[in-house]
Each structure stands twice: as structure tokens, then as C-alpha cells.
Short mmCIF file of N, CA and C in Angstrom, two decimals:
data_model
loop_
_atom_site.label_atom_id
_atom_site.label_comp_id
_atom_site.label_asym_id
_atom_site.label_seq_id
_atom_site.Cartn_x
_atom_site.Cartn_y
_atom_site.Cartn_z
N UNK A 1056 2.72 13.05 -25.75
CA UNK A 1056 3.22 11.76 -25.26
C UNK A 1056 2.16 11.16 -24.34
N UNK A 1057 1.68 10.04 -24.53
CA UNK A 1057 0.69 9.03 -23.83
C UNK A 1057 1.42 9.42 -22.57
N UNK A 1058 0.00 9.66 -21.48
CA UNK A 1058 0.70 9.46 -20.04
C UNK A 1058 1.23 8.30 -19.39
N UNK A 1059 0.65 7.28 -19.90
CA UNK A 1059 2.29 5.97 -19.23
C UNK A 1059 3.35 6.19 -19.66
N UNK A 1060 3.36 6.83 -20.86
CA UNK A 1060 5.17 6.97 -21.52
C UNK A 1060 5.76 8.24 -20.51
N UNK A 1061 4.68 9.44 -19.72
CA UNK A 1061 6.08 10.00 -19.34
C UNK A 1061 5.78 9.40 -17.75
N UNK A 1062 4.85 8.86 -17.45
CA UNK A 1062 4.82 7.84 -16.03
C UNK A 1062 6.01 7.12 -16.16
N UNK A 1063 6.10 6.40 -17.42
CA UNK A 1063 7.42 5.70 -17.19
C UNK A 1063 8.98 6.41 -17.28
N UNK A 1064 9.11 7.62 -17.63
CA UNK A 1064 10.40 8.10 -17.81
C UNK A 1064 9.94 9.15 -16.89
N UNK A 1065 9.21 9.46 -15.89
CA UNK A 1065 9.48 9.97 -14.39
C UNK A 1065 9.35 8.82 -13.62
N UNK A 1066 9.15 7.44 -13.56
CA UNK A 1066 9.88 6.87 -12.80
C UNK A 1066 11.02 6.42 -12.86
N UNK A 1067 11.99 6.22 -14.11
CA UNK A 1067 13.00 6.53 -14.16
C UNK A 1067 14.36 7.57 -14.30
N UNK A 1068 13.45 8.61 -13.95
CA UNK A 1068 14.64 10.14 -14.19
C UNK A 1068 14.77 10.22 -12.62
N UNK A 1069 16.77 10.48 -12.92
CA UNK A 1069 17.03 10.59 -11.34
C UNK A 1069 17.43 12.04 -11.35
N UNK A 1070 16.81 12.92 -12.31
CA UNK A 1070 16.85 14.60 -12.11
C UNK A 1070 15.33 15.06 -11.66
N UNK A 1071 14.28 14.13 -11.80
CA UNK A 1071 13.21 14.84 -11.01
C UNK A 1071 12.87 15.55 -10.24
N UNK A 1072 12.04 16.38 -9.80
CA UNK A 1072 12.38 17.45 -8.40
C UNK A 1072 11.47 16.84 -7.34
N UNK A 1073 10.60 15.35 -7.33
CA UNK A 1073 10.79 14.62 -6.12
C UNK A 1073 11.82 14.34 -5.52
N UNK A 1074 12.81 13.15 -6.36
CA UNK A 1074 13.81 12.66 -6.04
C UNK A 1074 13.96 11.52 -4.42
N UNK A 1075 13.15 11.23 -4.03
CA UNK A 1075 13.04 10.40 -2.94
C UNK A 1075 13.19 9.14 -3.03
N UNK A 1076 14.25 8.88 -2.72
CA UNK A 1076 14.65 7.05 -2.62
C UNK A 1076 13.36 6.62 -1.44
N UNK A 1077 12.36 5.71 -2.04
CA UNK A 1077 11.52 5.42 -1.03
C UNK A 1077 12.39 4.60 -0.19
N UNK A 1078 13.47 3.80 -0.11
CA UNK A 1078 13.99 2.65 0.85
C UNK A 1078 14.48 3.82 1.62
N UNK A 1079 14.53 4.93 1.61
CA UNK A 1079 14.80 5.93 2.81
C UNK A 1079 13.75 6.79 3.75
N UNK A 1080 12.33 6.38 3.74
CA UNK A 1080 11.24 6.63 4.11
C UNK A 1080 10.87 5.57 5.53
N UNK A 1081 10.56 6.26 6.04
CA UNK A 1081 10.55 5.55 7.48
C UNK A 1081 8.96 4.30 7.19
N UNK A 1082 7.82 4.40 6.36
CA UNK A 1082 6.94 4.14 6.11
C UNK A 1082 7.46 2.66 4.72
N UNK A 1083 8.35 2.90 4.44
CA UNK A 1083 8.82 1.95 3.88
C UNK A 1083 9.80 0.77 4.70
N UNK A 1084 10.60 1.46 5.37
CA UNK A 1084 11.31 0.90 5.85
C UNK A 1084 10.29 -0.34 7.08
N UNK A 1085 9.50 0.32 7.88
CA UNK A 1085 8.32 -0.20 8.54
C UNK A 1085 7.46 -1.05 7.69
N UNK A 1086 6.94 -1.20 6.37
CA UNK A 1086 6.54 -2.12 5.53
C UNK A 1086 7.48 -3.31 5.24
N UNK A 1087 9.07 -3.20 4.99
CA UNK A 1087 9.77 -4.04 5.31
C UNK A 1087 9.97 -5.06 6.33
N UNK A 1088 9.68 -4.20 7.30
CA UNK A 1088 9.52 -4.67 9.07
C UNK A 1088 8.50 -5.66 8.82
N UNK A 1089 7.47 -5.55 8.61
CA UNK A 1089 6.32 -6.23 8.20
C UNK A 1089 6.27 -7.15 7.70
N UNK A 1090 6.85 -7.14 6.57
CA UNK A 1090 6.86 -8.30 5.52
C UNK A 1090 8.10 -9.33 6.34
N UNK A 1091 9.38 -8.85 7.07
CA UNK A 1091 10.26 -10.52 7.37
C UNK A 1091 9.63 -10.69 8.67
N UNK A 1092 8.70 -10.02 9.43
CA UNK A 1092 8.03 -10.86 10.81
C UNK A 1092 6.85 -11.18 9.83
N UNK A 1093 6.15 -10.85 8.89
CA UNK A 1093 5.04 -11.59 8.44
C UNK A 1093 5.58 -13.05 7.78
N UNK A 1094 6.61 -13.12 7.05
CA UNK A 1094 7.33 -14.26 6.90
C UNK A 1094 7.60 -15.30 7.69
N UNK A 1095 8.45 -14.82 8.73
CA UNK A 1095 8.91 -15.85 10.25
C UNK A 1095 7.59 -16.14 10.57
N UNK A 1096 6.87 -15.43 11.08
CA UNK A 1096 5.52 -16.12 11.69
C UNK A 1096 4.64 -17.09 10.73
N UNK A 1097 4.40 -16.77 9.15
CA UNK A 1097 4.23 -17.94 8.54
C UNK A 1097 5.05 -18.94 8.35
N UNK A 1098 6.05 -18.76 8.31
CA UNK A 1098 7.08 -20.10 8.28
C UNK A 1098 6.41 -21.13 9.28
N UNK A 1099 5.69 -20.70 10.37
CA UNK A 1099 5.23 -21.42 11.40
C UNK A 1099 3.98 -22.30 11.33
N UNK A 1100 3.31 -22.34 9.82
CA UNK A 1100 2.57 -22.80 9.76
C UNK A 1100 2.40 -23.97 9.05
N UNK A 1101 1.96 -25.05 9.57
CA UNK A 1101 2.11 -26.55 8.98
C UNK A 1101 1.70 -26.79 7.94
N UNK A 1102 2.66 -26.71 7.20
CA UNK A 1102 2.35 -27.39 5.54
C UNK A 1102 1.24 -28.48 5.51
N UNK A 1103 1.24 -29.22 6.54
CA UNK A 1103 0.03 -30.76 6.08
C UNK A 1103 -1.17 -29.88 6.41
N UNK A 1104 -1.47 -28.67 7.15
CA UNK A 1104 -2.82 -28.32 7.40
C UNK A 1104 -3.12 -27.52 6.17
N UNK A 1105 -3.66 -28.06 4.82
CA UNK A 1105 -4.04 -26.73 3.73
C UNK A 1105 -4.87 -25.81 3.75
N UNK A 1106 -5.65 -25.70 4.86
CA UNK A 1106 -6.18 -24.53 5.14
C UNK A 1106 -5.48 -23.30 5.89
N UNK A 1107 -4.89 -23.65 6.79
CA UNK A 1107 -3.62 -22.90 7.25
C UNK A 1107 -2.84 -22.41 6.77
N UNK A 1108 -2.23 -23.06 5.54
CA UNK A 1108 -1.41 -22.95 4.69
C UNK A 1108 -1.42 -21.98 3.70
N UNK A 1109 -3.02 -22.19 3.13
CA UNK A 1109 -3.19 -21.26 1.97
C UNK A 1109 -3.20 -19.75 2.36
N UNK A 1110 -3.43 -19.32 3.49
CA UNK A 1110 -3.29 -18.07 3.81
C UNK A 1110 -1.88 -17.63 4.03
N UNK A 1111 -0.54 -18.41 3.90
CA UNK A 1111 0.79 -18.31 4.00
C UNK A 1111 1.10 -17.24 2.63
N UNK A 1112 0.57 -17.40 2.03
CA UNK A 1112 0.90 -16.61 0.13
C UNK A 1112 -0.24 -15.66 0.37
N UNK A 1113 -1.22 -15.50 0.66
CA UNK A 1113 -2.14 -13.96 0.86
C UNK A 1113 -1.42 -13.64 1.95
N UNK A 1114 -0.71 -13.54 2.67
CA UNK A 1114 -0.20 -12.76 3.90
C UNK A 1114 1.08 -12.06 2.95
N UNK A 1115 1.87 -13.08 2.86
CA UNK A 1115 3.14 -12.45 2.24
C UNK A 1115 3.03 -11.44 1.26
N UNK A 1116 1.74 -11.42 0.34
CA UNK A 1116 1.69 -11.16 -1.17
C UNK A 1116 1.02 -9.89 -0.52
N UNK A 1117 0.15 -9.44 0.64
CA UNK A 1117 -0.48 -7.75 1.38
C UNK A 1117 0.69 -7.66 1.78
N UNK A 1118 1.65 -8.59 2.73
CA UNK A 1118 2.73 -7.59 3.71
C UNK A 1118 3.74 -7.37 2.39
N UNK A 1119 3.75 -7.87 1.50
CA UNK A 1119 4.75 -6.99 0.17
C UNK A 1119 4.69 -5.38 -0.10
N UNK A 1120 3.29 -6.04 -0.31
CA UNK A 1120 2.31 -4.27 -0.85
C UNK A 1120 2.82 -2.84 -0.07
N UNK A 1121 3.25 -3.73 1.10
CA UNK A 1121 3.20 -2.39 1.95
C UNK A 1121 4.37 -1.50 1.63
N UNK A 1122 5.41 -1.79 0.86
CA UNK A 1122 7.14 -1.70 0.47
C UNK A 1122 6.43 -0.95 -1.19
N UNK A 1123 6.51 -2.37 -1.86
CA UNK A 1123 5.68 -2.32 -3.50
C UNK A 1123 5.06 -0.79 -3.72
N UNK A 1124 3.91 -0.86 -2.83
CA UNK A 1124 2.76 0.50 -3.64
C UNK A 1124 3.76 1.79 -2.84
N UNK A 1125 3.97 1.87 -2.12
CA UNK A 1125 5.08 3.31 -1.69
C UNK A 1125 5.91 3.58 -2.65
N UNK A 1126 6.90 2.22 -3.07
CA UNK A 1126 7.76 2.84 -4.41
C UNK A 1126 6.90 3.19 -5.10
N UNK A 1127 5.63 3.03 -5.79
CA UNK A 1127 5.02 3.19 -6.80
C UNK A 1127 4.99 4.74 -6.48
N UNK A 1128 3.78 4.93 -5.51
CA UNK A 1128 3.46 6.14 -4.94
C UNK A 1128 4.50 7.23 -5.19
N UNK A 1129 6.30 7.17 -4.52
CA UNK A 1129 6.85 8.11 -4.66
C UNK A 1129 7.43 8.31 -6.45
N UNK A 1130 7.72 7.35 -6.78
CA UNK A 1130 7.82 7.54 -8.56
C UNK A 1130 7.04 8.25 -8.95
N UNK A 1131 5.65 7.94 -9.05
CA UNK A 1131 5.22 8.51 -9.80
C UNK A 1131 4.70 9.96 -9.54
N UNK A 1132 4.57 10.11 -7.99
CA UNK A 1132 4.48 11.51 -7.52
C UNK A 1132 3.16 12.31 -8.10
N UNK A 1133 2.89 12.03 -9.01
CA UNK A 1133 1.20 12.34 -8.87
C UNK A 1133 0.23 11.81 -7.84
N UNK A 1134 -0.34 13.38 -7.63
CA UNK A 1134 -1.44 12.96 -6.34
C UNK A 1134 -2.30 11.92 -6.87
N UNK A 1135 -2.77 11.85 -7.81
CA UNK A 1135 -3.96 10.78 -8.27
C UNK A 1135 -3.75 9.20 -8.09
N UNK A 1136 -2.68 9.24 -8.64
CA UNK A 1136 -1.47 7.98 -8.87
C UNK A 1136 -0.94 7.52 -7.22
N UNK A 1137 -0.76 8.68 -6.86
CA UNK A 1137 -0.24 8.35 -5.07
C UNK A 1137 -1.39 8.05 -4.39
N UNK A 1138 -2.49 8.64 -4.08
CA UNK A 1138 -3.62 8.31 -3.67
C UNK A 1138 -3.93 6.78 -3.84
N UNK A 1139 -4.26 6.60 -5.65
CA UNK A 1139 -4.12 4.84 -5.96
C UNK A 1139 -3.37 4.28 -5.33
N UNK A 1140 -2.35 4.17 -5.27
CA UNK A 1140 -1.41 3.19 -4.83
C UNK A 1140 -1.82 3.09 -2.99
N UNK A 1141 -2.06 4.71 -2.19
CA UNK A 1141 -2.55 4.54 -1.05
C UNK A 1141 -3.49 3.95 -0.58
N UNK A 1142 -4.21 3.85 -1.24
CA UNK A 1142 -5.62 2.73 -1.04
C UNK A 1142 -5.27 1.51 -1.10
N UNK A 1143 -4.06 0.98 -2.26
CA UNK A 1143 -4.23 -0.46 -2.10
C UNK A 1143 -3.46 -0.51 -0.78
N UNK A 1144 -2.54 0.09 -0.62
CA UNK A 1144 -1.62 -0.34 1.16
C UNK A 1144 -3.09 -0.24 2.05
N UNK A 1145 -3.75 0.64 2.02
CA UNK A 1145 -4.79 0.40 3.14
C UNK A 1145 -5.10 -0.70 3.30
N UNK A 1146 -5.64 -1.53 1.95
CA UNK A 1146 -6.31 -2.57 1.72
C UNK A 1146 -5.60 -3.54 1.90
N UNK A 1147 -4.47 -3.69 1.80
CA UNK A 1147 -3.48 -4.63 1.79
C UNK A 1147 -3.00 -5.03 3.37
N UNK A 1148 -2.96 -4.11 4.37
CA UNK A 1148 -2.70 -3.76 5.61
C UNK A 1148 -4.36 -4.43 6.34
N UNK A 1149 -5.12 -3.92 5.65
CA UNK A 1149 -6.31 -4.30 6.67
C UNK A 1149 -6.53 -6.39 6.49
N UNK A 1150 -6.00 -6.28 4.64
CA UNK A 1150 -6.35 -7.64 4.58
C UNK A 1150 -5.38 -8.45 5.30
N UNK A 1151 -4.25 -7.96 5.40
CA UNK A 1151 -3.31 -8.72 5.89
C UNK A 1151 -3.79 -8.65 8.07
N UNK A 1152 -4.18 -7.98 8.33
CA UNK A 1152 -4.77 -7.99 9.82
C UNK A 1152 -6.32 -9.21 9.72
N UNK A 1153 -6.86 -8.94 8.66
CA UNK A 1153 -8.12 -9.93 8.45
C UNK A 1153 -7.48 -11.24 8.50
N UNK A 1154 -6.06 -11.67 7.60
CA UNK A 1154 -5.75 -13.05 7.56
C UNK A 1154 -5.07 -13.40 8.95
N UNK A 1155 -4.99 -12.43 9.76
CA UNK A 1155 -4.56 -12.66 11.15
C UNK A 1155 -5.22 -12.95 11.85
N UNK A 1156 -6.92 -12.91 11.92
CA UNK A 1156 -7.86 -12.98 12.68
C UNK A 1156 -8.21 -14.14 11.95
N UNK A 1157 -8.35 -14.82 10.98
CA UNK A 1157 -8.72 -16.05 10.27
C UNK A 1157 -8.08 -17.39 10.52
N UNK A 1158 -6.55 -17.15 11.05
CA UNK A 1158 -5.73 -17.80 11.13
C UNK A 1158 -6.16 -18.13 12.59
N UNK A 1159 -6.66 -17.22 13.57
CA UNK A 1159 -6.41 -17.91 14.88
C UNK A 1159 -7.80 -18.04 14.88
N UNK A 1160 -8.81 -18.24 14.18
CA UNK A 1160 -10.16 -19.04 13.88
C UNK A 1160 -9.94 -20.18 13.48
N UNK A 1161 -9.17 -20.47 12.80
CA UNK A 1161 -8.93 -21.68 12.25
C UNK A 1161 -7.88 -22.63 12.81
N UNK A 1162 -7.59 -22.40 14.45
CA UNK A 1162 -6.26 -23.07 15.04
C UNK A 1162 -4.77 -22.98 14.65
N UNK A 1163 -4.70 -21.88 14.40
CA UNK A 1163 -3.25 -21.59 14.28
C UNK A 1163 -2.65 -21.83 15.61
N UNK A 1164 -1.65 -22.41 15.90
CA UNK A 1164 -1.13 -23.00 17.56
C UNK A 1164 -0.58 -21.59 17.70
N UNK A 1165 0.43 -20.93 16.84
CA UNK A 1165 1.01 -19.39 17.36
C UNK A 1165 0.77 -18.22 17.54
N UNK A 1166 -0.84 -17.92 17.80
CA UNK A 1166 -1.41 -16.69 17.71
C UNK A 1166 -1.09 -15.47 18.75
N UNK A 1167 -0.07 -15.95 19.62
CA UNK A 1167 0.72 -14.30 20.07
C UNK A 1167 1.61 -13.78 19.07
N UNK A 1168 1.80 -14.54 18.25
CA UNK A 1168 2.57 -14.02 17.11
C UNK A 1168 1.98 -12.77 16.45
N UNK A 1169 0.44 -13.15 16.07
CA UNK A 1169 -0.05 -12.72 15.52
C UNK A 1169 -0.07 -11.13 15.67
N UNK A 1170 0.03 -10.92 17.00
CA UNK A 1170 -0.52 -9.50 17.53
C UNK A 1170 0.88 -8.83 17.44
N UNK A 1171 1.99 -9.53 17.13
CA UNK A 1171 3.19 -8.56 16.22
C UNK A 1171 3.00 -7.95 15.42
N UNK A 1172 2.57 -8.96 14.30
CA UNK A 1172 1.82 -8.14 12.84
C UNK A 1172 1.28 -6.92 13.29
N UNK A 1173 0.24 -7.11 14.42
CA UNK A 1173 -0.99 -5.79 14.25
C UNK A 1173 -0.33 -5.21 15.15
N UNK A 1174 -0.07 -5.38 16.16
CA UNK A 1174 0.94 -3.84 16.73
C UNK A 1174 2.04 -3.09 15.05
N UNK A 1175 2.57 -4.26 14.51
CA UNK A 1175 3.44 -3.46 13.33
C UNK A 1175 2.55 -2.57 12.73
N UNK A 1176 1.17 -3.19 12.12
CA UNK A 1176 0.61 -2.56 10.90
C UNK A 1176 -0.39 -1.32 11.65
N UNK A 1177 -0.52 -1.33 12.91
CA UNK A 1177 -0.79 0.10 13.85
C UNK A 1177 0.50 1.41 13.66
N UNK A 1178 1.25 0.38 13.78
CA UNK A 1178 2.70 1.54 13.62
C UNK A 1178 2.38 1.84 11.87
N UNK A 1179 2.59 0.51 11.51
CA UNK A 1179 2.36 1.64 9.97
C UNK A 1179 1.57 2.72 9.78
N UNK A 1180 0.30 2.34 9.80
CA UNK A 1180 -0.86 3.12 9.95
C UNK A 1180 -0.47 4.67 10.69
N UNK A 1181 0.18 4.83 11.52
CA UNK A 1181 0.58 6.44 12.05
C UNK A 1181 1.41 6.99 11.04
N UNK A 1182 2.24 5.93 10.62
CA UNK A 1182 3.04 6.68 9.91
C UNK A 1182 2.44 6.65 8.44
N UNK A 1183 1.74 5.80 8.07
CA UNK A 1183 0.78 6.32 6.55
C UNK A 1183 0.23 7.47 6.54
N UNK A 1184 -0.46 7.56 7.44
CA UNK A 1184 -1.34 8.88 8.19
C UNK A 1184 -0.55 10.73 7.75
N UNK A 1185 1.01 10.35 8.14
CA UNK A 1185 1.76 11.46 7.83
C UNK A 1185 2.69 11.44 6.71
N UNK A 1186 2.70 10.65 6.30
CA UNK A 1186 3.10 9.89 4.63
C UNK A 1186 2.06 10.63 3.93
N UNK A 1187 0.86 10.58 3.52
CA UNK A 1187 -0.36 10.93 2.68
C UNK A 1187 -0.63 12.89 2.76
N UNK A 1188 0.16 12.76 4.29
CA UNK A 1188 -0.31 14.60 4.31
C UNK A 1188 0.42 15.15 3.38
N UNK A 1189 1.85 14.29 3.17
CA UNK A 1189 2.96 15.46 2.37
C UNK A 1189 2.75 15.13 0.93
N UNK A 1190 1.55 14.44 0.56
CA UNK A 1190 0.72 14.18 -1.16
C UNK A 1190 0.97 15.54 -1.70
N UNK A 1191 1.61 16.31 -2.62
CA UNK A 1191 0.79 17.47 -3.70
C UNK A 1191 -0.02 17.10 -4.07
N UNK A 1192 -1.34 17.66 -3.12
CA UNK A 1192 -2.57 17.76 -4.27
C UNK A 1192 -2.53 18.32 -5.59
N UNK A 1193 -1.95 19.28 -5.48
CA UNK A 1193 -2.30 20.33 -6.87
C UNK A 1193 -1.07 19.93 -7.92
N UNK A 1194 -0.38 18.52 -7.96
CA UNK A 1194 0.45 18.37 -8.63
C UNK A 1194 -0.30 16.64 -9.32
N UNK A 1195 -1.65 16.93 -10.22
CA UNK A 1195 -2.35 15.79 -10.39
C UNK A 1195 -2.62 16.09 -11.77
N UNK A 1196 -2.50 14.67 -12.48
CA UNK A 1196 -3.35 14.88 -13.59
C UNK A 1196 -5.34 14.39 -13.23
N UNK A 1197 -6.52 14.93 -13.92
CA UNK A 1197 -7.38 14.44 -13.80
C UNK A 1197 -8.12 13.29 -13.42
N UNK A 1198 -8.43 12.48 -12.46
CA UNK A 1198 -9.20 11.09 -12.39
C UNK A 1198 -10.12 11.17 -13.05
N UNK A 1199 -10.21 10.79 -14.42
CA UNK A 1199 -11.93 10.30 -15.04
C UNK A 1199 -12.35 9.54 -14.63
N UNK A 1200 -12.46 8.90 -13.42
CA UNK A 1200 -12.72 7.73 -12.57
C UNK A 1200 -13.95 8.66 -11.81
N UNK A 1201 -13.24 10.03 -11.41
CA UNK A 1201 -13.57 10.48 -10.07
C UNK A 1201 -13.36 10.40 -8.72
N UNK A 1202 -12.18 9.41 -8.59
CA UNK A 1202 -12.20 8.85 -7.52
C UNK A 1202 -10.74 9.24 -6.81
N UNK A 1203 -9.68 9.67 -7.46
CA UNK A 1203 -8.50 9.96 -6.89
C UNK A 1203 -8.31 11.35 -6.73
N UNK A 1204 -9.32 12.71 -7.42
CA UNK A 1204 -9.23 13.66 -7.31
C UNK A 1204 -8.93 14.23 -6.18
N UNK A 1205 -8.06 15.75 -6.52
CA UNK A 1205 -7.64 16.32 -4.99
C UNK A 1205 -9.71 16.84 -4.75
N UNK A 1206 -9.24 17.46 -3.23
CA UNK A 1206 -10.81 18.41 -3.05
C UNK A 1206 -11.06 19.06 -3.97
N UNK A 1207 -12.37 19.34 -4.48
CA UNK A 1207 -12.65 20.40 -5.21
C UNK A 1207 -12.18 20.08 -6.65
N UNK A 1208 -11.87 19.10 -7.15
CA UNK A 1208 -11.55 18.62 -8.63
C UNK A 1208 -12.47 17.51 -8.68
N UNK A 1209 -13.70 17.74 -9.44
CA UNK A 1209 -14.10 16.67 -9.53
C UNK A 1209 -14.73 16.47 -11.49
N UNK A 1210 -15.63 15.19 -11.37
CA UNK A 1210 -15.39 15.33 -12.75
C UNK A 1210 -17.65 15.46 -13.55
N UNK A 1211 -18.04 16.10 -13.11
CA UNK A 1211 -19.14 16.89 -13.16
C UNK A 1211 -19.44 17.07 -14.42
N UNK A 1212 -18.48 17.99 -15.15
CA UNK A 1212 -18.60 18.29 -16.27
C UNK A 1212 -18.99 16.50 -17.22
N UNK A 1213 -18.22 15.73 -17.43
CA UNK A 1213 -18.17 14.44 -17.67
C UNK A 1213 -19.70 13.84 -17.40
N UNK A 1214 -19.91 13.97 -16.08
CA UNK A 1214 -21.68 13.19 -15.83
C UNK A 1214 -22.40 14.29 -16.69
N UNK A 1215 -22.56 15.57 -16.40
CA UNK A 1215 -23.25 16.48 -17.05
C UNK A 1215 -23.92 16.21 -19.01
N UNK A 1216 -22.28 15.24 -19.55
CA UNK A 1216 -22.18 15.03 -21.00
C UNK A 1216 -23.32 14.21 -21.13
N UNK A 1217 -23.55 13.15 -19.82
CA UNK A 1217 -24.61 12.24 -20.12
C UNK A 1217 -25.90 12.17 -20.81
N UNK A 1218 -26.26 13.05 -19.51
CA UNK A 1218 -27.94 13.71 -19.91
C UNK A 1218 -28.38 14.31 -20.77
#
């Protein structure tokens, strides 16, 4: 069976031996947090200014991610797959702190707001930190990428074919 076909019927089997409702994860629940103060605080931004503005939909669309890639992460419960999805929250978290620092470059009038977000996405960040420890490494299929492997799995053999 192609590995998306049983990716997709272990993210839907509720006999799996993960079994973790991510909306019961404190790291989710805190990405939530995120996303309706990342909301309220854009609501605050003046539609007639379109530079202001356009960063209203890249804020919302990283503070999503932070909810989004966790469900992914615990579904699919492969380290490789969890790892992926952990990188984009990194990325998503840092970009969403970048459009916070852009915004009060560019005259945003509410920038104590701002430092809600990043006190939140600090709190996330501790708790990603201990989110990622409880990964099974040794419960991975291969990265031919190279890049999601646990330690010590790497893909060598593959470059080796080159030469």
C-alpha cells in the first residue's frame, strides 16, 4: 500500500496506539490562543492603509499553522512526518513575530499589542520545546530527502549510488 494511503487511514483510525486528540494538547490549545489575539489585534488595522493591510492575511494564515501542523504532526505520528510539520510551526511562529516587527515599521498606531503576540509565541515556543521531546524517533519511515531523519539514520547509502 502507497504510503499516503496508510498516512491517510492512520489519520483516520480511532484504534491507533497514538490516539491523541490534538485539541487536548496544551501546545495546541496555546496556538489557538494565538490565532483569536492574532485576529483582534489585526482587526485593528485600517483597511484604507494597503500596506498595513496586506500583512492582516500573512499573520492569520502563520498564527493558523500553529493549531493546523500539530494536528498534522499528531495523526500522522511518524517522526519524519512530525518533525515536517515541526519546522513549518517554527517557521510559521518566527514569520508571524517578523510580521510583528514590520507592522510597527510601517506605523501601525497599536504596537503594544504587538508584544502579546510575542510574549504568546515565547509561551509557545517552551511548550514546542517539550512537545518535540515526546517525537518517537525510532517510529519513522526513511527521509530520502535526508532531512527529517532521527540521529544516526541518514541516507549515505543513496549519495554513495551517485559516484
Amino acid at each position: 500500500m502507497p504510503i499516503k494511503d496508510q498516512l491517510s487511514l492512520q489519520m483516520f483510525d480511532d484504534d491507533d496506539d497514538h490516539g491523541i486528540n490534538p485539541e487536548e494538547l496544551t501546545i495546541y490549545q496555546k496556538g489557538r490562543e494565538i490565532y483569536n489575539l492574532t485576529e483582534q489585534i489585526t482587526d485593528l488595522i485600517p483597511e484604507e492603509n494597503l500596506m498595513l493591510a496586506s500583512y492582516r492575511e500573512y499573520m492569520l494564515e502563520d498564527a493558523a499553522q500553529l493549531t493546523v501542523k500539530v494536528a498534522g504532526a499528531e495523526a500522522a505520528d511518524l517522526y519524519d512526518l512530525r518533525m515536517e510539520n515541526a519546522a513549518l510551526i517554527r517557521k510559521a511562529a518566527r514569520d508571524l513575530q517578523a510580521h510583528c516587527s514590520a507592522l510597527e515599521n510601517l506605523g501601525f498606531a497599536q504596537t503594544a499589542y504587538l508584544n502579546l503576540i510575542r510574549d504568546a509565541i515565547e509561551e509557545y515556543r517552551l511548550l514546542f520545546i517539550q512537545w518535540i521531546r515526546d517525537f518517537d524517533q525510532w517510529n519513522y519511515i526513511k527521509d530520502q530527502w535526508g532531512l527529517f531523519n532521527p540521529p544516526g539514520v541518514d541516507t549515505d547509502d543513496d549519495i554513495d549510488s551517485i559516484d
